[in-house]
mmCIF file with all atom_site columns, C-alpha atoms in Angstrom:
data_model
loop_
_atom_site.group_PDB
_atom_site.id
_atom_site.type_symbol
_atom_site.label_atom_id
_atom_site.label_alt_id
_atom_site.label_comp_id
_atom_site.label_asym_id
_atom_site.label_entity_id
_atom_site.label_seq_id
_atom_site.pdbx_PDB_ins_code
_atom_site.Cartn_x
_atom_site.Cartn_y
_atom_site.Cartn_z
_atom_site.occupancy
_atom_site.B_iso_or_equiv
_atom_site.pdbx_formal_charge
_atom_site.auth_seq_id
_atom_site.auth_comp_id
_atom_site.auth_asym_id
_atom_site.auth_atom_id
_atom_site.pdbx_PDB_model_num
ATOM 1   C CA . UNK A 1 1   ? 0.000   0.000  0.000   1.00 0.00 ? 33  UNK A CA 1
ATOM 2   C CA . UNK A 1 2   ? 2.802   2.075  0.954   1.00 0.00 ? 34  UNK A CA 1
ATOM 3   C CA . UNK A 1 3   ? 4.534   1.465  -2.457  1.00 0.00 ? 35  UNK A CA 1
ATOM 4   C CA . UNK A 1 4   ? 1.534   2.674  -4.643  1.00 0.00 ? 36  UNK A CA 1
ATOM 5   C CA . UNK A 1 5   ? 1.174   5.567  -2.452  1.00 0.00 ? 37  UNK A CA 1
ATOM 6   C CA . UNK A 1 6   ? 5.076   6.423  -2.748  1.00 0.00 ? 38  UNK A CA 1
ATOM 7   C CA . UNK A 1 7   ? 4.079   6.077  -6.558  1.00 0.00 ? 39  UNK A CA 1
ATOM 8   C CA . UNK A 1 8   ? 1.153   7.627  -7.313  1.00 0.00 ? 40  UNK A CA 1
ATOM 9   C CA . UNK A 1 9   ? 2.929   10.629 -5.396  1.00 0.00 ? 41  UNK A CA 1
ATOM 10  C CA . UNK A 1 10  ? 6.109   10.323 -7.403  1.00 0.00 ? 42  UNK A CA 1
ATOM 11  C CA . UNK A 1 11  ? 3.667   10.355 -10.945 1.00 0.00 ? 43  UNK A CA 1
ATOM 12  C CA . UNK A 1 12  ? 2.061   13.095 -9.658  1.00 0.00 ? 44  UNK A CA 1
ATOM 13  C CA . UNK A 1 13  ? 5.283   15.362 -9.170  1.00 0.00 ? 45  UNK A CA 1
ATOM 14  C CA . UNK A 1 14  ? 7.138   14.435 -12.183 1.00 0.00 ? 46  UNK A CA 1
ATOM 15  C CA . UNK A 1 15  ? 3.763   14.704 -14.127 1.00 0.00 ? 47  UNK A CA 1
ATOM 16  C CA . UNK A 1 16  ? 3.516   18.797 -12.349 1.00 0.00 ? 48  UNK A CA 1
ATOM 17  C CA . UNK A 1 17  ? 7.576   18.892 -13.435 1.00 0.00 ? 49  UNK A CA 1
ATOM 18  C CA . UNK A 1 18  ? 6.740   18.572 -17.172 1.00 0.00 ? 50  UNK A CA 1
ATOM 19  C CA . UNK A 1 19  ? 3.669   20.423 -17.391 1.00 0.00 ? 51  UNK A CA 1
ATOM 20  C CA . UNK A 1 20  ? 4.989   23.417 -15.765 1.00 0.00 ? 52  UNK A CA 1
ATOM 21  C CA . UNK A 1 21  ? 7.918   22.972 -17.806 1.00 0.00 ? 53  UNK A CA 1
ATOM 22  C CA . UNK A 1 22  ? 5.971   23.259 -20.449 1.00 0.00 ? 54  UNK A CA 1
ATOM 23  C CA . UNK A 1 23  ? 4.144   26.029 -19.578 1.00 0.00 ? 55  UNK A CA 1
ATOM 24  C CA . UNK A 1 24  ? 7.286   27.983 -18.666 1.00 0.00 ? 56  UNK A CA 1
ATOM 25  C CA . UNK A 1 25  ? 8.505   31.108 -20.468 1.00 0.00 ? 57  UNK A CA 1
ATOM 26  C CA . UNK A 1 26  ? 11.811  32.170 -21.266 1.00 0.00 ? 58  UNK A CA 1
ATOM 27  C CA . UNK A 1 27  ? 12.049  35.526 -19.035 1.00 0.00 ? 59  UNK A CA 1
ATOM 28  C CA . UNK A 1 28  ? 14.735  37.463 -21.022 1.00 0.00 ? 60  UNK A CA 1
ATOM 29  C CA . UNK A 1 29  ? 13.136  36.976 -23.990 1.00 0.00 ? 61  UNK A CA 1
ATOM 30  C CA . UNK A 1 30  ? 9.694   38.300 -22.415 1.00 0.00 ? 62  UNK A CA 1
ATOM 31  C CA . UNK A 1 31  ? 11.260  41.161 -20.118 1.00 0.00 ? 63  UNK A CA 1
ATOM 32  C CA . UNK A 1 32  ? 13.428  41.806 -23.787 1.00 0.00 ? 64  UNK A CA 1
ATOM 33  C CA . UNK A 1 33  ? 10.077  41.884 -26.258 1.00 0.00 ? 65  UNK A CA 1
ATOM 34  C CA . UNK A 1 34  ? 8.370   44.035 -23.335 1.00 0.00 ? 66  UNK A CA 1
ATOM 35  C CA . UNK A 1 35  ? 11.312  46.793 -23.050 1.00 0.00 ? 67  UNK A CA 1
ATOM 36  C CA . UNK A 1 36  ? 10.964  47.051 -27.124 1.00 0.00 ? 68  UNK A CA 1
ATOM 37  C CA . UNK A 1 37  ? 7.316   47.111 -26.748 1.00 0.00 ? 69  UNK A CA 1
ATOM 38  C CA . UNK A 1 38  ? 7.831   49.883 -24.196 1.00 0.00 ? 70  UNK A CA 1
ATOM 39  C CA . UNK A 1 39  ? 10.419  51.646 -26.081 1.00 0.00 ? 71  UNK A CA 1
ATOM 40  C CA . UNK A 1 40  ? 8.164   51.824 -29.228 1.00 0.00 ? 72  UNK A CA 1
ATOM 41  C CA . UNK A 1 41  ? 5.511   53.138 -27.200 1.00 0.00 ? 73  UNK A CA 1
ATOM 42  C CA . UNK A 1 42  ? 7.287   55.897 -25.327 1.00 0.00 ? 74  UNK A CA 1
ATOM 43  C CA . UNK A 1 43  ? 9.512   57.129 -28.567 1.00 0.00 ? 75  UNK A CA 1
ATOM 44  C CA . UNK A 1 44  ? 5.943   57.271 -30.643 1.00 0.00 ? 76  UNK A CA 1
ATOM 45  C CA . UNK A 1 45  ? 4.005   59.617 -27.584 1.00 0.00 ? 77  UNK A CA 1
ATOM 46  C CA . UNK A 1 46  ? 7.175   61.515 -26.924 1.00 0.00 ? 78  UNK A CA 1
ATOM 47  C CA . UNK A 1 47  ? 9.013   62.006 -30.147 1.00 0.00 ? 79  UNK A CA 1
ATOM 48  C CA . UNK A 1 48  ? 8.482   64.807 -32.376 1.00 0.00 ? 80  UNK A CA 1
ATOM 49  C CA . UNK A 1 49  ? 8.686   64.107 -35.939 1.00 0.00 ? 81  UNK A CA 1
ATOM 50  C CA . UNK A 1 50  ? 10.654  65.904 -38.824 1.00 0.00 ? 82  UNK A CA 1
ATOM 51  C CA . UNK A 1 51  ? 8.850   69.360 -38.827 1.00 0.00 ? 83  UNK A CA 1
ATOM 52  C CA . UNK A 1 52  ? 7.678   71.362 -42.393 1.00 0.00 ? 84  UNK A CA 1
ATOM 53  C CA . UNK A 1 53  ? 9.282   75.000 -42.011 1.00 0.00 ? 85  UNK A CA 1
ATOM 54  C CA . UNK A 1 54  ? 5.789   77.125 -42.182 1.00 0.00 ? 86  UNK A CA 1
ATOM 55  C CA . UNK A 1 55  ? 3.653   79.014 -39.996 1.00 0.00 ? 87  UNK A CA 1
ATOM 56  C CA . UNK A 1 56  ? 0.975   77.063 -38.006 1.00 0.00 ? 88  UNK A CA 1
ATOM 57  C CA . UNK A 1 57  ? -2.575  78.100 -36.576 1.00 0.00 ? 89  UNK A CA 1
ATOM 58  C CA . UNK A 1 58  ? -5.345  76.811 -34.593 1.00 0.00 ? 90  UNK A CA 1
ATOM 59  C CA . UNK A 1 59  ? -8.095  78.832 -33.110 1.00 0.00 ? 91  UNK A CA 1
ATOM 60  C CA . UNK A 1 60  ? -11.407 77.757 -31.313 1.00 0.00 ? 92  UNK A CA 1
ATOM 61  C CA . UNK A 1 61  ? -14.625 78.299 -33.012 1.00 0.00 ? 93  UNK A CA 1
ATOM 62  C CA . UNK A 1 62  ? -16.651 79.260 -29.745 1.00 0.00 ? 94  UNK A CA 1
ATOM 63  C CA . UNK A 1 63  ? -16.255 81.549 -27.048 1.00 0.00 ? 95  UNK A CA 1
ATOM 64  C CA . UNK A 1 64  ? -15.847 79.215 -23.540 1.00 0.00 ? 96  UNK A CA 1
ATOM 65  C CA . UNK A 1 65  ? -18.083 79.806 -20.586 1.00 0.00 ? 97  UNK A CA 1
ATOM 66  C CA . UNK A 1 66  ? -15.604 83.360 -19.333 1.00 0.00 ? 98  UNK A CA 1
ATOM 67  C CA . UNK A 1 67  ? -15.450 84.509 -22.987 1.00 0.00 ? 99  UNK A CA 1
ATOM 68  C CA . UNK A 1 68  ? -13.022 83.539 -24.290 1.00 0.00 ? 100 UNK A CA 1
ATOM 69  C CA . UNK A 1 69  ? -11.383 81.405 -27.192 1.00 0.00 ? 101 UNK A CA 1
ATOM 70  C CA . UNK A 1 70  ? -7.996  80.430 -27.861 1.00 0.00 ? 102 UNK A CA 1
ATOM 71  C CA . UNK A 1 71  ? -5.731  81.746 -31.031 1.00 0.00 ? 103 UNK A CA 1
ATOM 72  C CA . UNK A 1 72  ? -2.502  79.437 -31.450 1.00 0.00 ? 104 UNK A CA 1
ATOM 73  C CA . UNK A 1 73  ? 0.001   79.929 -34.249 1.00 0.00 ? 105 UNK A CA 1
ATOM 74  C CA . UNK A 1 74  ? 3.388   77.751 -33.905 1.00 0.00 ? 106 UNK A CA 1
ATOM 75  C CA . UNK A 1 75  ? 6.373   78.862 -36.304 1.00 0.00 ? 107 UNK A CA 1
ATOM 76  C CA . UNK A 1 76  ? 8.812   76.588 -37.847 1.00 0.00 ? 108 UNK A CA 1
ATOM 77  C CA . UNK A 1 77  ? 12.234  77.248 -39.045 1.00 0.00 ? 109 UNK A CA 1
ATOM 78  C CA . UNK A 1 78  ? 14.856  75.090 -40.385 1.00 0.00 ? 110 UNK A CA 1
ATOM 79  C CA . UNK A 1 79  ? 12.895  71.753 -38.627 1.00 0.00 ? 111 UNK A CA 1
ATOM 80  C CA . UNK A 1 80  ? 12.279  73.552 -35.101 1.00 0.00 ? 112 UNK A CA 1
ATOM 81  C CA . UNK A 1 81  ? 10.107  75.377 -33.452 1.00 0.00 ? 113 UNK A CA 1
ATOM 82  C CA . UNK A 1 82  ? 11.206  79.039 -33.380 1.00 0.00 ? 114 UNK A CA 1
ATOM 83  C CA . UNK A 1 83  ? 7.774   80.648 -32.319 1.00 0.00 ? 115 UNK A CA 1
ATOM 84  C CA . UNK A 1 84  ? 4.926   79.651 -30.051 1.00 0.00 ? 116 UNK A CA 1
ATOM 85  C CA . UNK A 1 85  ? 2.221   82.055 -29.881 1.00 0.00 ? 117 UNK A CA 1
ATOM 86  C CA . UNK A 1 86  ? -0.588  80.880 -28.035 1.00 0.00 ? 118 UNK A CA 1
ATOM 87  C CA . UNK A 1 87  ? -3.221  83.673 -25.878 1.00 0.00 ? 119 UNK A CA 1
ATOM 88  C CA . UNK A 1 88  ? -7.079  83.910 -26.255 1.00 0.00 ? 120 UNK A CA 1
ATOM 89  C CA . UNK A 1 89  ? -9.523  86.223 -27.381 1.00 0.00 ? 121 UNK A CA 1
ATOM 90  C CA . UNK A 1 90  ? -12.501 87.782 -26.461 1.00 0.00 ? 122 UNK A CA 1
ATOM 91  C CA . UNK A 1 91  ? -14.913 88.757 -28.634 1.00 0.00 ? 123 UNK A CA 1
ATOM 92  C CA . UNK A 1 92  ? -14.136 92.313 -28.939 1.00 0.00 ? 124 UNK A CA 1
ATOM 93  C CA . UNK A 1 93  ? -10.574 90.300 -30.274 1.00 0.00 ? 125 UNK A CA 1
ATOM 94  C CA . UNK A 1 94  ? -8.941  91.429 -27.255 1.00 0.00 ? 126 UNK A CA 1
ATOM 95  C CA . UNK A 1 95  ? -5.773  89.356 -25.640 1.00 0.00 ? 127 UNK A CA 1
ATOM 96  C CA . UNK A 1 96  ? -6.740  87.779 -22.313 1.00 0.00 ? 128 UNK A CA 1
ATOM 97  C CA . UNK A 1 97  ? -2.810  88.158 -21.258 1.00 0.00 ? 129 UNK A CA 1
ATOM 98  C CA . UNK A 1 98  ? -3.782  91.916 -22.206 1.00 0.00 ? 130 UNK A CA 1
ATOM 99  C CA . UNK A 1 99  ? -6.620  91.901 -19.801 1.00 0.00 ? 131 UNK A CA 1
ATOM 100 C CA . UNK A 1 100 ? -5.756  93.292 -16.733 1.00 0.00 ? 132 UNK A CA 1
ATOM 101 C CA . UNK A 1 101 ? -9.199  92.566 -14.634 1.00 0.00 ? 133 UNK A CA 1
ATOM 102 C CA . UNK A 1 102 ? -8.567  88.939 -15.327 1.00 0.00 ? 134 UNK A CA 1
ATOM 103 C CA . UNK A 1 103 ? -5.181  88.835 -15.014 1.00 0.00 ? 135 UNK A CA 1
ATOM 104 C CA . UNK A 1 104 ? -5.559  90.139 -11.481 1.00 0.00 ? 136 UNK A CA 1
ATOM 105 C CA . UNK A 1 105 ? -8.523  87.844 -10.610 1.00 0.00 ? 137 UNK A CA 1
ATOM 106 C CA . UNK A 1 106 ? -7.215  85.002 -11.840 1.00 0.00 ? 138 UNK A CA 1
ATOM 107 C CA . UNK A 1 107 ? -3.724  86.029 -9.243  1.00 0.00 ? 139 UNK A CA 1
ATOM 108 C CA . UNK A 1 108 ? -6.120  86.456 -6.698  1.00 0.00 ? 140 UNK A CA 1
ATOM 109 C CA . UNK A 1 109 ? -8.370  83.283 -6.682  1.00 0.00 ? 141 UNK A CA 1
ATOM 110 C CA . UNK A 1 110 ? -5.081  80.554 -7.688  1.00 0.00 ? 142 UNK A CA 1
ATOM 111 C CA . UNK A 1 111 ? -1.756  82.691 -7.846  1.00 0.00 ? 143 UNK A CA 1
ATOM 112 C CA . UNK A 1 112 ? -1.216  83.046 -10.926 1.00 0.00 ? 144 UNK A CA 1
ATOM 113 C CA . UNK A 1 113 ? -2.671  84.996 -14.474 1.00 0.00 ? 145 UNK A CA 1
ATOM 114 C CA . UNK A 1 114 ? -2.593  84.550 -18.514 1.00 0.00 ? 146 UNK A CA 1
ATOM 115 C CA . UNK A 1 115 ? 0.297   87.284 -18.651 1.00 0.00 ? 147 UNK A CA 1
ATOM 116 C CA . UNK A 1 116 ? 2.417   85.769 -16.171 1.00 0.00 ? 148 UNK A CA 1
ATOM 117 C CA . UNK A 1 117 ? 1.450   81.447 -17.398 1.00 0.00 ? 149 UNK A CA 1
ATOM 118 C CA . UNK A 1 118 ? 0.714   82.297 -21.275 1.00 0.00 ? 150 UNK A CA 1
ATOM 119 C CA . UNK A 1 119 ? 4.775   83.351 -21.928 1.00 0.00 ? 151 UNK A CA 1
ATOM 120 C CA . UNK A 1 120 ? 5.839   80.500 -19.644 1.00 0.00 ? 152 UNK A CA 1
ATOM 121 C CA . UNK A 1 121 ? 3.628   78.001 -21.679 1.00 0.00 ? 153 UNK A CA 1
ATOM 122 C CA . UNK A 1 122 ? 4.965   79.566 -24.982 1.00 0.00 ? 154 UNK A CA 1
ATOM 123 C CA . UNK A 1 123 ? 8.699   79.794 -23.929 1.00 0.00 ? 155 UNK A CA 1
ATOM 124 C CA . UNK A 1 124 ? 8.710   75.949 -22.228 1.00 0.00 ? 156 UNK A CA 1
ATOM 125 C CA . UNK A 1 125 ? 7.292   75.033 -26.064 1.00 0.00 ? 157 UNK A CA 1
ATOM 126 C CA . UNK A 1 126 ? 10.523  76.857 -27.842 1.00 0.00 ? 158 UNK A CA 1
ATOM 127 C CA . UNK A 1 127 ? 13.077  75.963 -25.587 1.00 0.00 ? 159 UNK A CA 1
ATOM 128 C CA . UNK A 1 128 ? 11.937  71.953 -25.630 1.00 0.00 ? 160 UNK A CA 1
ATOM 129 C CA . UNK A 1 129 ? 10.513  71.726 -28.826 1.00 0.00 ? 161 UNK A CA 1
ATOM 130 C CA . UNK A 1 130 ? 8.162   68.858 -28.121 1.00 0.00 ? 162 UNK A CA 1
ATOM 131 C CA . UNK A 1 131 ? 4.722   69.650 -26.345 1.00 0.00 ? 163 UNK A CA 1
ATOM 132 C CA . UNK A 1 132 ? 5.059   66.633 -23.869 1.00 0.00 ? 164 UNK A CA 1
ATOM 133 C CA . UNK A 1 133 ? 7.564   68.196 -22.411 1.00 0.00 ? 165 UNK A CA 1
ATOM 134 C CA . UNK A 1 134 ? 5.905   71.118 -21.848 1.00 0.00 ? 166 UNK A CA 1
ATOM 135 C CA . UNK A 1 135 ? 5.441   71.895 -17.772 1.00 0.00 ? 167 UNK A CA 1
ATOM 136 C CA . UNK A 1 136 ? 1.991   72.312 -16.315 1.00 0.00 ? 168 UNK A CA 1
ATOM 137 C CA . UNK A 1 137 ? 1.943   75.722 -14.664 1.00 0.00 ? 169 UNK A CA 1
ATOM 138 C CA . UNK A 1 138 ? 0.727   75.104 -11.000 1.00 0.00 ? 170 UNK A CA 1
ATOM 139 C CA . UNK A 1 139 ? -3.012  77.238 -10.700 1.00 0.00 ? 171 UNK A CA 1
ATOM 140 C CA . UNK A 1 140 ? -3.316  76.970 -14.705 1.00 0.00 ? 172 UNK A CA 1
ATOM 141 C CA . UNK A 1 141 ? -3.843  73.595 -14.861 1.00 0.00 ? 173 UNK A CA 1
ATOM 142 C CA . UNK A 1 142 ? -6.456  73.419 -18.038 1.00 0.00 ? 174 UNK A CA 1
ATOM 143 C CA . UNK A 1 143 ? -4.859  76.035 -19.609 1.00 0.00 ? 175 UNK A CA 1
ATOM 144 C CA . UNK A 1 144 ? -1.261  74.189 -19.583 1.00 0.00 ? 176 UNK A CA 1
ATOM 145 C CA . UNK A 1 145 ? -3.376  71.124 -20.568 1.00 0.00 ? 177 UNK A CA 1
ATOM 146 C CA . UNK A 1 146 ? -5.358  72.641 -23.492 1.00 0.00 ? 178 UNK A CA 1
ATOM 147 C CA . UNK A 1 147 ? -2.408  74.200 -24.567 1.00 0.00 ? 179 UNK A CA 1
ATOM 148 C CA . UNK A 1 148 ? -0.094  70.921 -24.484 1.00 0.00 ? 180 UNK A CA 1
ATOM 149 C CA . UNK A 1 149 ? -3.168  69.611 -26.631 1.00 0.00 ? 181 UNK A CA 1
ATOM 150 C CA . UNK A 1 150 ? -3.500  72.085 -28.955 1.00 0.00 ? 182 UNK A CA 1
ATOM 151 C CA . UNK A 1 151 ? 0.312   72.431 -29.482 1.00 0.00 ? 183 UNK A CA 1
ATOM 152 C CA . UNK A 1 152 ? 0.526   68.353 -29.937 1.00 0.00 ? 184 UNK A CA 1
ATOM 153 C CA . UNK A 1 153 ? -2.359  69.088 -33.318 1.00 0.00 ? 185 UNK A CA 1
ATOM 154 C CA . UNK A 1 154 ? -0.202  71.869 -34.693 1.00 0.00 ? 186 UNK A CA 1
ATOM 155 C CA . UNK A 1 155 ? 3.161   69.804 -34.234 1.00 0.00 ? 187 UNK A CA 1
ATOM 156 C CA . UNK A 1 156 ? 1.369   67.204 -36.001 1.00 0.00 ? 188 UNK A CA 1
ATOM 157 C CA . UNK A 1 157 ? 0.144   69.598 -39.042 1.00 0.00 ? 189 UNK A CA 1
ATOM 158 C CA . UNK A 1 158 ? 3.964   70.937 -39.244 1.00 0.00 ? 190 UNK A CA 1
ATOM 159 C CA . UNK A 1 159 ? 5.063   67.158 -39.327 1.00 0.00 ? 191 UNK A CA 1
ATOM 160 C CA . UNK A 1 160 ? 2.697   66.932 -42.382 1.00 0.00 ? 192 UNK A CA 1
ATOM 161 C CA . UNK A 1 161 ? 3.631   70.625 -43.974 1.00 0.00 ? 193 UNK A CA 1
ATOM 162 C CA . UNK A 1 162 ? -0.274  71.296 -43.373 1.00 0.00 ? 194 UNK A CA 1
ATOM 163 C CA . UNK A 1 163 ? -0.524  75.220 -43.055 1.00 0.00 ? 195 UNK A CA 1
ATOM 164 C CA . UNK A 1 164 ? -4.424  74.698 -43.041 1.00 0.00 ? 196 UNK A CA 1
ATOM 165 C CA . UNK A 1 165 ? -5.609  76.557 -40.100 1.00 0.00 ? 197 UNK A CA 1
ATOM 166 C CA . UNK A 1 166 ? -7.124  74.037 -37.261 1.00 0.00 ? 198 UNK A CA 1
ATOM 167 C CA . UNK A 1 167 ? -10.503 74.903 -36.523 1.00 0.00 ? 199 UNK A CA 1
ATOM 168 C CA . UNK A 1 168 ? -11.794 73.539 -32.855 1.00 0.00 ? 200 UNK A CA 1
ATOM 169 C CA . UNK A 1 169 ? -15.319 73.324 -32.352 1.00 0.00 ? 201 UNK A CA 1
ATOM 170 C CA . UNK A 1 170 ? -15.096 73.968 -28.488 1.00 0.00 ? 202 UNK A CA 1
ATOM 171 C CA . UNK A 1 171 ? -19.163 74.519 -28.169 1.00 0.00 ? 203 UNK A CA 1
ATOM 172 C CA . UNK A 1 172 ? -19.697 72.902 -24.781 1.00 0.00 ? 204 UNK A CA 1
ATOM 173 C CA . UNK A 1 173 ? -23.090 71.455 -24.355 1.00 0.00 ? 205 UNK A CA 1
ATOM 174 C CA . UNK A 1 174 ? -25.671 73.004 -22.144 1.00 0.00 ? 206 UNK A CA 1
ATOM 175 C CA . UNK A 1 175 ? -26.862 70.648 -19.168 1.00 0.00 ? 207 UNK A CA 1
#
């Protein structure tokens, strides 16, 4: 009795051996197909492309909900980006980084305004050249975000020589 327990026992361990063995992967090939995989996908978010010397613009369509819509031009020169020009406009076409009443609101309520975030924004863009890198300014968070958004679509217009303006329809639905 003993015997056939001492086998069945012995089966049932070399038969887990060969299916696991089986069922085993070859980590360096895995953790080496996975850091390609990675690579790939962080050089295709991250890299910018050979840019189309040209000027570049995007506006909104619609005012948003403090009246205002953004006007975004992006100049290239010799495959880089030598100009960023990104601000909004009122509907009297008036720059909000120009408007001191919201400038001083907007310093008030989070510590900081469009004439003090709007050249940082702009300037980050130049200097880096790639609108991933661009820092989100602390208090202007959508701003930085819309504007990392809006730069990414006019990158992607210089990569393709596309001097089109980009038209956003911003119109945000009424609840």
């Amino acid at each position: 009795m003993e015997i056939k327990k001492g086998f069945k026992l012995v089966s049932v361990i070399f038969a887990s051996t060969i299916i696991l063995a089986a069922c085993g992967n070859d980590d360096a090939a895995k953790d080496e197909s996975s850091e390609v995989a990675s690579s790939e996908v962080m050089s295709s978010e991250v890299a910018v492309g050979e840019l189309q010397d040209g000027t570049y613009k995007l506006e909104e369509k619609n005012l948003d909900e403090n009246g205002w819509k953004v006007d975004f031009s992006l100049t290239v020169k010799d495959g880089e980006i030598t100009e960023s020009n990104y601000d909004s406009l009122n509907k009297e076409g008036k720059l909000k980084t120009e408007d001191e009443g919201y400038q001083a609101a907007m310093v008030e309520k989070v510590g900081t305004g469009p004439a003090d975030y709007t050249p940082q924004l702009n300037d980050d863009l130049v200097a880096k050249g790639d609108p991933t890198e661009v820092e989100v300014v602390t208090g202007a968070t959508h701003s930085s975000e819309s504007f990392k958004t809006y730069a990414q679509q006019l990158v992607d217009a210089a990569e393709e020589g596309n001097t089109e303006t980009i038209v956003v329809d911003n119109k945000v639905e009424e609840k």
